[in-house]
mmCIF file of C-alpha atoms and ligand atoms in Angstrom:
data_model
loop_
_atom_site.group_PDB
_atom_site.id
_atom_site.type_symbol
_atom_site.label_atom_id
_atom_site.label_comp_id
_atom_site.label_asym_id
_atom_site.label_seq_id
_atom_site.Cartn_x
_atom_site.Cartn_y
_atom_site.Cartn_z
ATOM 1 C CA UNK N 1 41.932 -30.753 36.945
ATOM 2 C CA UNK N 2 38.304 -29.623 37.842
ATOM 3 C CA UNK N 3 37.961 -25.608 38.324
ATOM 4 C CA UNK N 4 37.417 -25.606 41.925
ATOM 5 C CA UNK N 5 36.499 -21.953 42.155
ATOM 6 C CA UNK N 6 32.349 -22.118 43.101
ATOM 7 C CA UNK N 7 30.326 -20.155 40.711
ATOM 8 C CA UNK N 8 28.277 -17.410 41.854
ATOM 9 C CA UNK N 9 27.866 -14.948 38.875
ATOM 10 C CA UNK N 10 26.769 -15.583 35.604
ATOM 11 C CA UNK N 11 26.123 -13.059 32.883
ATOM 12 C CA UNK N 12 23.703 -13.607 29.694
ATOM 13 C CA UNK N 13 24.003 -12.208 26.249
ATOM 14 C CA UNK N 14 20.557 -12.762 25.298
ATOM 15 C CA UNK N 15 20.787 -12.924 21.721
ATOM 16 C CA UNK N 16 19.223 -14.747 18.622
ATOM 17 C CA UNK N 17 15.822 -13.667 19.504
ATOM 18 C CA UNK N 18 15.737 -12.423 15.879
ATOM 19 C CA UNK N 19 17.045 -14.721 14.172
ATOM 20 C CA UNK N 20 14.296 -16.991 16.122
ATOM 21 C CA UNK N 21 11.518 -15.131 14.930
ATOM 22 C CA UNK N 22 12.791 -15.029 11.096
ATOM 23 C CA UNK N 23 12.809 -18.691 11.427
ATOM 24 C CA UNK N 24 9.321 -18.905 12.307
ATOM 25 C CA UNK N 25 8.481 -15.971 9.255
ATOM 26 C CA UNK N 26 7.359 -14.146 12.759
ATOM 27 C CA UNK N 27 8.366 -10.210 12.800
ATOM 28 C CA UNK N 28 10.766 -9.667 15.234
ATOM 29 C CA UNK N 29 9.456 -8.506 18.158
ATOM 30 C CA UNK N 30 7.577 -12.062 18.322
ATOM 31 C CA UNK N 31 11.430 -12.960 18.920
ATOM 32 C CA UNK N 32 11.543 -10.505 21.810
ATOM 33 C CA UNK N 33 8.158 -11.773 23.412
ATOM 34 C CA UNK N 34 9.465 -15.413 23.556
ATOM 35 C CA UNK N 35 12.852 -14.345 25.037
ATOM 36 C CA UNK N 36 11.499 -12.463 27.436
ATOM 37 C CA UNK N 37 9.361 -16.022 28.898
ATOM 38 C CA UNK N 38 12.976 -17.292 28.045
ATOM 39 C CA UNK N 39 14.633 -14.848 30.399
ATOM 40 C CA UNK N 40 12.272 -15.352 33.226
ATOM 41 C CA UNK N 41 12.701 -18.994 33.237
ATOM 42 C CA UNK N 42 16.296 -18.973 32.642
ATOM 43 C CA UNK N 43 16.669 -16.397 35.933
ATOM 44 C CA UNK N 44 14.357 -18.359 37.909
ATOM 45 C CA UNK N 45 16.051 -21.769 36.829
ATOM 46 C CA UNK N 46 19.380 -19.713 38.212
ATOM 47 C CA UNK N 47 17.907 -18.799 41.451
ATOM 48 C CA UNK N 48 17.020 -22.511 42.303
ATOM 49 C CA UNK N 49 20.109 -24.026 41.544
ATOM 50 C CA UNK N 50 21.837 -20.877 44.439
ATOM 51 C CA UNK N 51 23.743 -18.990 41.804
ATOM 52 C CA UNK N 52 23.602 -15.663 43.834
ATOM 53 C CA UNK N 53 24.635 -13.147 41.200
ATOM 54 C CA UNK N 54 22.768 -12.821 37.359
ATOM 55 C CA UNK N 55 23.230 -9.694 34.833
ATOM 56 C CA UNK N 56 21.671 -10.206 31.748
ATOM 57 C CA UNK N 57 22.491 -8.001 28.386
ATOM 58 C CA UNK N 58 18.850 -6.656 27.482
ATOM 59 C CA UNK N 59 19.575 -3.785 26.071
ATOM 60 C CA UNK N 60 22.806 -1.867 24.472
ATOM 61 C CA UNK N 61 23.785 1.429 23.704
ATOM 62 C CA UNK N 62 23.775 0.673 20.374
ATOM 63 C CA UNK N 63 20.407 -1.270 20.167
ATOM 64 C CA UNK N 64 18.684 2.552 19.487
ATOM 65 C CA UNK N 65 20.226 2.186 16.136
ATOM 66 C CA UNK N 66 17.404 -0.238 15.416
ATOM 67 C CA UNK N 67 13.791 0.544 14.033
ATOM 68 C CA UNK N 68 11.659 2.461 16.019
ATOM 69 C CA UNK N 69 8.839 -0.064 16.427
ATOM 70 C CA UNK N 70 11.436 -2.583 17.660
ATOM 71 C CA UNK N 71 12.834 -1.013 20.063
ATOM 72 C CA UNK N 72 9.343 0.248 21.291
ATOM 73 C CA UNK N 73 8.346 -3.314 21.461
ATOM 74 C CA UNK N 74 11.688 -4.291 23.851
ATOM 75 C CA UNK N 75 11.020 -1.613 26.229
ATOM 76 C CA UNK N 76 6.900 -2.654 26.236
ATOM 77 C CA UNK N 77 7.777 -5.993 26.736
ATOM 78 C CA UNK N 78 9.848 -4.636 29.848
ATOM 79 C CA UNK N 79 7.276 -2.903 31.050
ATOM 80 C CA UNK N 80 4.786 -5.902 31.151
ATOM 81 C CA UNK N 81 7.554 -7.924 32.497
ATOM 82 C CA UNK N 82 7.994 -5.289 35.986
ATOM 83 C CA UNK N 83 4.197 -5.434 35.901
ATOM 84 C CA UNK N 84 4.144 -9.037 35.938
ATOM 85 C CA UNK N 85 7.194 -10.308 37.864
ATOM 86 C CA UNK N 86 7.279 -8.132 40.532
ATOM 87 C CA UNK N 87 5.525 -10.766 43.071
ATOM 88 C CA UNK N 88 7.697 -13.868 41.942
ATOM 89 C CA UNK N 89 11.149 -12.089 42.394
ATOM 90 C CA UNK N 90 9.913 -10.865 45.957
ATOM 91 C CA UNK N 91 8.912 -14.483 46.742
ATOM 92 C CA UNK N 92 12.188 -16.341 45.324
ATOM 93 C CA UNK N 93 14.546 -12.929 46.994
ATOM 94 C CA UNK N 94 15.804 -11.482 44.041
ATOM 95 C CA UNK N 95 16.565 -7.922 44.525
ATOM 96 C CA UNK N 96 16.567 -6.280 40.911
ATOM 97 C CA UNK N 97 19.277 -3.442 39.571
ATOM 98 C CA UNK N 98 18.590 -2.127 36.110
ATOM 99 C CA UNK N 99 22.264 -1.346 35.190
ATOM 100 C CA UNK N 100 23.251 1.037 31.964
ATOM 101 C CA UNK N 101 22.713 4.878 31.037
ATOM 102 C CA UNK N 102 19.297 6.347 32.310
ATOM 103 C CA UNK N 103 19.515 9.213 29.352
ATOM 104 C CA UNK N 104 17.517 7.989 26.579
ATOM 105 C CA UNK N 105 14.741 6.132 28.320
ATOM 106 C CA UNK N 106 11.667 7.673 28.561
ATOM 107 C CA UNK N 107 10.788 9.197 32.345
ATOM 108 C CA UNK N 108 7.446 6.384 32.812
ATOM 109 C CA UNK N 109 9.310 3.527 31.917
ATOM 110 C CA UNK N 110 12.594 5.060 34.281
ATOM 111 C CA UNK N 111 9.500 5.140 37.286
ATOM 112 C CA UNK N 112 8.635 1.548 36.897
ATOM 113 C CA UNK N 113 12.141 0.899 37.017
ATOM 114 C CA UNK N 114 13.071 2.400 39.904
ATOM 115 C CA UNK N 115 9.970 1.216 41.791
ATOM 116 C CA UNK N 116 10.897 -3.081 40.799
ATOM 117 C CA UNK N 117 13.994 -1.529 42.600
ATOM 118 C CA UNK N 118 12.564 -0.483 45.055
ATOM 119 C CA UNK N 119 10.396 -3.025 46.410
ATOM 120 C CA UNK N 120 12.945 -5.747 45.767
ATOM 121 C CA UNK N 121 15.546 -4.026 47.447
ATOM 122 C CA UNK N 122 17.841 -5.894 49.938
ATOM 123 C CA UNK N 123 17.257 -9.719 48.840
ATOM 124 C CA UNK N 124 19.862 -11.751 49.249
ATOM 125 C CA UNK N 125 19.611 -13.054 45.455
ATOM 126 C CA UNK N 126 20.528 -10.212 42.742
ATOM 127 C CA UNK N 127 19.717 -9.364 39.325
ATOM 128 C CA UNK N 128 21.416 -7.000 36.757
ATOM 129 C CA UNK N 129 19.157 -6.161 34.006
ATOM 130 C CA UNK N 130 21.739 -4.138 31.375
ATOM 131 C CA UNK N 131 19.321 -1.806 29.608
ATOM 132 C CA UNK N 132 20.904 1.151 27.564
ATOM 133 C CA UNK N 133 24.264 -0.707 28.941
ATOM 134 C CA UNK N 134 27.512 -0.285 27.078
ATOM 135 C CA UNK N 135 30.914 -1.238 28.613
ATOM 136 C CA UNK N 136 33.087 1.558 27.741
ATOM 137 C CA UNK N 137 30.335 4.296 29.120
ATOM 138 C CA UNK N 138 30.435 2.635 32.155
ATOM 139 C CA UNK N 139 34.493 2.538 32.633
ATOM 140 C CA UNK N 140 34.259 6.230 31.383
ATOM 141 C CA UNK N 141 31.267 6.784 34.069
ATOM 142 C CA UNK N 142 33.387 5.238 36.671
ATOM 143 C CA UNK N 143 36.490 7.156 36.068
ATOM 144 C CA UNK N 144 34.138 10.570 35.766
ATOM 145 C CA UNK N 145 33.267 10.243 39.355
ATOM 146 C CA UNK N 146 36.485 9.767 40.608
ATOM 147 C CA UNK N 147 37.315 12.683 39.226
ATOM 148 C CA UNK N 148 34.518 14.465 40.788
ATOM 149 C CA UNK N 149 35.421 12.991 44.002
ATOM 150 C CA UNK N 150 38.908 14.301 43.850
ATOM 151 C CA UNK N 151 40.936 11.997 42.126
ATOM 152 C CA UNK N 152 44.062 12.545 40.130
ATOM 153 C CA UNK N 153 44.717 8.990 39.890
ATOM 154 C CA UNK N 154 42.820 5.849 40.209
ATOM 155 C CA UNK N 155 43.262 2.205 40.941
ATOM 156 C CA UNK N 156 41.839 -0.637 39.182
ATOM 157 C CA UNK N 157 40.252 -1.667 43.122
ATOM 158 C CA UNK N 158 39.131 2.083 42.438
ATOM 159 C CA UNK N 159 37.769 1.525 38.943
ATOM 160 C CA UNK N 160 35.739 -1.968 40.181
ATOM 161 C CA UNK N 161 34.253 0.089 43.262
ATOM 162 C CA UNK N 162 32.406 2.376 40.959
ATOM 163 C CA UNK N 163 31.117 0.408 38.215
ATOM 164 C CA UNK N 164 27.649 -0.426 37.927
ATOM 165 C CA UNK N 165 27.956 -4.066 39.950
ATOM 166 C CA UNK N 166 30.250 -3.235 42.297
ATOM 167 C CA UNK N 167 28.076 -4.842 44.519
ATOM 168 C CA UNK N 168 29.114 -8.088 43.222
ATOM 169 C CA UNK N 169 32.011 -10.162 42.399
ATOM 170 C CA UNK N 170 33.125 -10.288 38.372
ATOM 171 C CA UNK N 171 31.461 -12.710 36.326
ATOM 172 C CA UNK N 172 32.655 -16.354 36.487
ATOM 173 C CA UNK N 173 30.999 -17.099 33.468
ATOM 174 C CA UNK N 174 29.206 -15.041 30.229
ATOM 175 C CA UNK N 175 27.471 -17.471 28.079
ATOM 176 C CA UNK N 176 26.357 -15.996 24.872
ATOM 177 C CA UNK N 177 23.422 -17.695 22.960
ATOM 178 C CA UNK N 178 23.452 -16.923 19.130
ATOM 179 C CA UNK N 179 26.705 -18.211 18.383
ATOM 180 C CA UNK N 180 28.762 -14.909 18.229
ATOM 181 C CA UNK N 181 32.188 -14.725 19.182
ATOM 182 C CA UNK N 182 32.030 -11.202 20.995
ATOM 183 C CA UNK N 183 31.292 -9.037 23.857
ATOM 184 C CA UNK N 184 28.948 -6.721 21.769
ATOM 185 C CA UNK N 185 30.327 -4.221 24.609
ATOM 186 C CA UNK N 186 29.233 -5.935 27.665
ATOM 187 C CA UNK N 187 31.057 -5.837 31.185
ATOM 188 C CA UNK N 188 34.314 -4.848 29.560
ATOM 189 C CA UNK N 189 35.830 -4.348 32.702
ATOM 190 C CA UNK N 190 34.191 -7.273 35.248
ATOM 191 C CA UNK N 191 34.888 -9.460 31.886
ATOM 192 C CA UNK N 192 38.714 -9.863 32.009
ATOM 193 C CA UNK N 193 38.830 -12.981 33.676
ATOM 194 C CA UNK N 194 35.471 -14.600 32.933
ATOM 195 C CA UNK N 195 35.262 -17.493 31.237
ATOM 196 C CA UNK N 196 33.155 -17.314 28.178
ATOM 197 C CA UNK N 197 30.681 -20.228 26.752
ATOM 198 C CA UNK N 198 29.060 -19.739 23.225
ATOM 199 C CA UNK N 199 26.094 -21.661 21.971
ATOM 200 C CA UNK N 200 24.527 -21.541 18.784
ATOM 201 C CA UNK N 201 20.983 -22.098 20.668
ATOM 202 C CA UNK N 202 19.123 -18.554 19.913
ATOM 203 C CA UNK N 203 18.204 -17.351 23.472
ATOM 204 C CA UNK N 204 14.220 -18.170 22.879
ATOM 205 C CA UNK N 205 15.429 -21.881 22.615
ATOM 206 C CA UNK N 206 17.323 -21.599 25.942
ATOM 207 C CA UNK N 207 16.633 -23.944 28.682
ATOM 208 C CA UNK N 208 17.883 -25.209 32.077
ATOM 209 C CA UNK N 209 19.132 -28.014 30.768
ATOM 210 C CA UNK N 210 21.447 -25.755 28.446
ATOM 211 C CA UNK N 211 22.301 -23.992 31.066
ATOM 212 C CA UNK N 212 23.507 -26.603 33.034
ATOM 213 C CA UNK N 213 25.575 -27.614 29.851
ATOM 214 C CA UNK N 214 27.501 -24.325 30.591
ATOM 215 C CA UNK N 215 28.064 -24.643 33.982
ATOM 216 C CA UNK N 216 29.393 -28.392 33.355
ATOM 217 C CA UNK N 217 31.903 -27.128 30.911
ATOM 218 C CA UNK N 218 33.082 -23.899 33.225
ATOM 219 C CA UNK N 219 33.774 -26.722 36.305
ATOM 220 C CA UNK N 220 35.708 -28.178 33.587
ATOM 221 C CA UNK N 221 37.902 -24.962 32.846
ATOM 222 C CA UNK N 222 41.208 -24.467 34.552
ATOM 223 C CA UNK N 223 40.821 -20.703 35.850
ATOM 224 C CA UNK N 224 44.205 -20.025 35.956
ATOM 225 C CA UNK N 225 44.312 -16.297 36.580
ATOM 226 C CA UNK N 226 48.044 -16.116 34.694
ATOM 227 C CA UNK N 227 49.534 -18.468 36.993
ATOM 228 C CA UNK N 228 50.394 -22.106 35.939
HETATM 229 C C1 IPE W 301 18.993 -10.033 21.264
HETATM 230 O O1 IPE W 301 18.467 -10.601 20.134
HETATM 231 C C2 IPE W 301 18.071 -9.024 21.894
HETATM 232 C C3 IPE W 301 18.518 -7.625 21.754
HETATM 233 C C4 IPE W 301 19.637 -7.237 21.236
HETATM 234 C C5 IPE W 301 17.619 -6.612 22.252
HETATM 235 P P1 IPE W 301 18.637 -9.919 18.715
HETATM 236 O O2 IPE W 301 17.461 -9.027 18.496
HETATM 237 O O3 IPE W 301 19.955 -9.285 18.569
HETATM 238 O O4 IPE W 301 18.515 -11.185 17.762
HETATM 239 P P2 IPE W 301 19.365 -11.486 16.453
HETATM 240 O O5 IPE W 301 20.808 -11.435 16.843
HETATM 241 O O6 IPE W 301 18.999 -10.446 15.453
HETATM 242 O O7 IPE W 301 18.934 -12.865 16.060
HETATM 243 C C1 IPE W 302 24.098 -7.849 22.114
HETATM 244 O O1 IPE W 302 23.418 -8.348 21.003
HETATM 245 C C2 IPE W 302 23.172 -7.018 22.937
HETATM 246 C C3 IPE W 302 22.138 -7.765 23.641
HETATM 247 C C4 IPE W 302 22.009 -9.061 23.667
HETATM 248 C C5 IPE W 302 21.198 -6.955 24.346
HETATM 249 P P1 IPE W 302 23.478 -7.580 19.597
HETATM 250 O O2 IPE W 302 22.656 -8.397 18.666
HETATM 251 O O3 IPE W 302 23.090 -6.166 19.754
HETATM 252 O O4 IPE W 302 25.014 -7.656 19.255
HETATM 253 P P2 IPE W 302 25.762 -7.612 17.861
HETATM 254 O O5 IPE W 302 25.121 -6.524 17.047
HETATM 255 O O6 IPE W 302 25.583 -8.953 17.230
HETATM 256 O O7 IPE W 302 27.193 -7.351 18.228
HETATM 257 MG MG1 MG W 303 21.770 -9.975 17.907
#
């Protein structure tokens, strides 16, 4: 039978833009620069065809283990990408949430941040950019301020009010370019009943036309939930 359940979230894991770039004998960060045009074409291509919720896995805890001049590059290439998308989102009504730890990121690029917040707040569309975004800190972060608000005990409803996208239903769908068969520590808890699509494409290869690929094979999934 056809998975009737309509599809409004989809989460990325944007990877392979390394191994693109190694292909090509490029450095890396040539990787990022192409992913990034990949991820703004991608999120567009989303908006047009009414999928109201996209995260996307930019950045993760654990990416700060890489070289310096890497990671610099990601988080210039953000920069120039708030600089440079700010008018299109506002036109196509995407309201933008960066979602992931704030320590760690340096306080000019945390002002541009909050400002592509800012003016794109309350469109009807939203984005989840995960930068400095690791699963488990967020279920800890979550439970933290429960505590703080007087908890003793908490409630998974409790737990799914407080994480970052609480704003949004779970994930219907991750699809994870690069063709590995993990989470990498991403939405851990909106995750458990997503249904995941891999593709060996490398995320700088991505187009619509793959994406539609995924969305044809999640209508073909039967989301049973546990039940039969
Ligand atoms: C994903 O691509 C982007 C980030 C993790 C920032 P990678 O940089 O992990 O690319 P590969 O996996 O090395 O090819
Ligand atoms: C996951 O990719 C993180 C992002 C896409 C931002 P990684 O390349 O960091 O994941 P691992 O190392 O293969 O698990
Ligand atoms: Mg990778």
């Amino acid at each position: 039978m056809d998975n009737p359940s309509p599809l409004s979230h989809i989460a990325f894991i944007m990877d392979g833009n390394g191994r693109w770039a190694a292909k090509r004998r490029l450095l890396r960060e040539y990787g990022h620069k192409a992913g990034a045009d990949t991820f703004r074409r991608i999120v567009n291509y989303c908006g047009e065809i009414g999928i109201k919720y996209v995260t996307v896995y930019a950045f993760s805890t654990e990416n700060w283990k890489r070289p310096k001049r890497e990671v610099d590059a990601i988080f210039d290439l953000l920069c120039r990408y708030i600089d440079n998308y700010l008018p299109e989102l506002i036109e196509r009504n995407v309201s933008v949430r960066f979602i992931g730890e704030k320590r760690g990121i340096k306080t000019d690029i945390l002002d541009k941040m909050s400002l592509l917040e800012e003016k794109t707040n309350g469109f009807e569309k939203k984005l989840f950019i995960a930068l400095n975004y690791g699963g488990r800190a967020e279920i800890c972060g979550a439970v933290n301020r429960l505590i703080a608000e007087g908890k003793t005990t908490v409630t998974e409803d409790d737990i799914s009010s407080h994480v970052y996208t609480s704003e949004a239903p779970d994930p219907d769908l991750i699809v994870r370019t690069g063709g590995e068969y993990r989470l990498s520590n991403f939405l851990l808890w909106q995750a458990a009943y997503a249904e995941l699509y891999i593709t060996d494409t490398l995320w700088p290869d991505m187009t619509p036309h793959d994406v539609d690929l995924a969305i044809e094979e999640y209508k073909r999934r039967n989301r049973r939930y546990g039940g039969l």
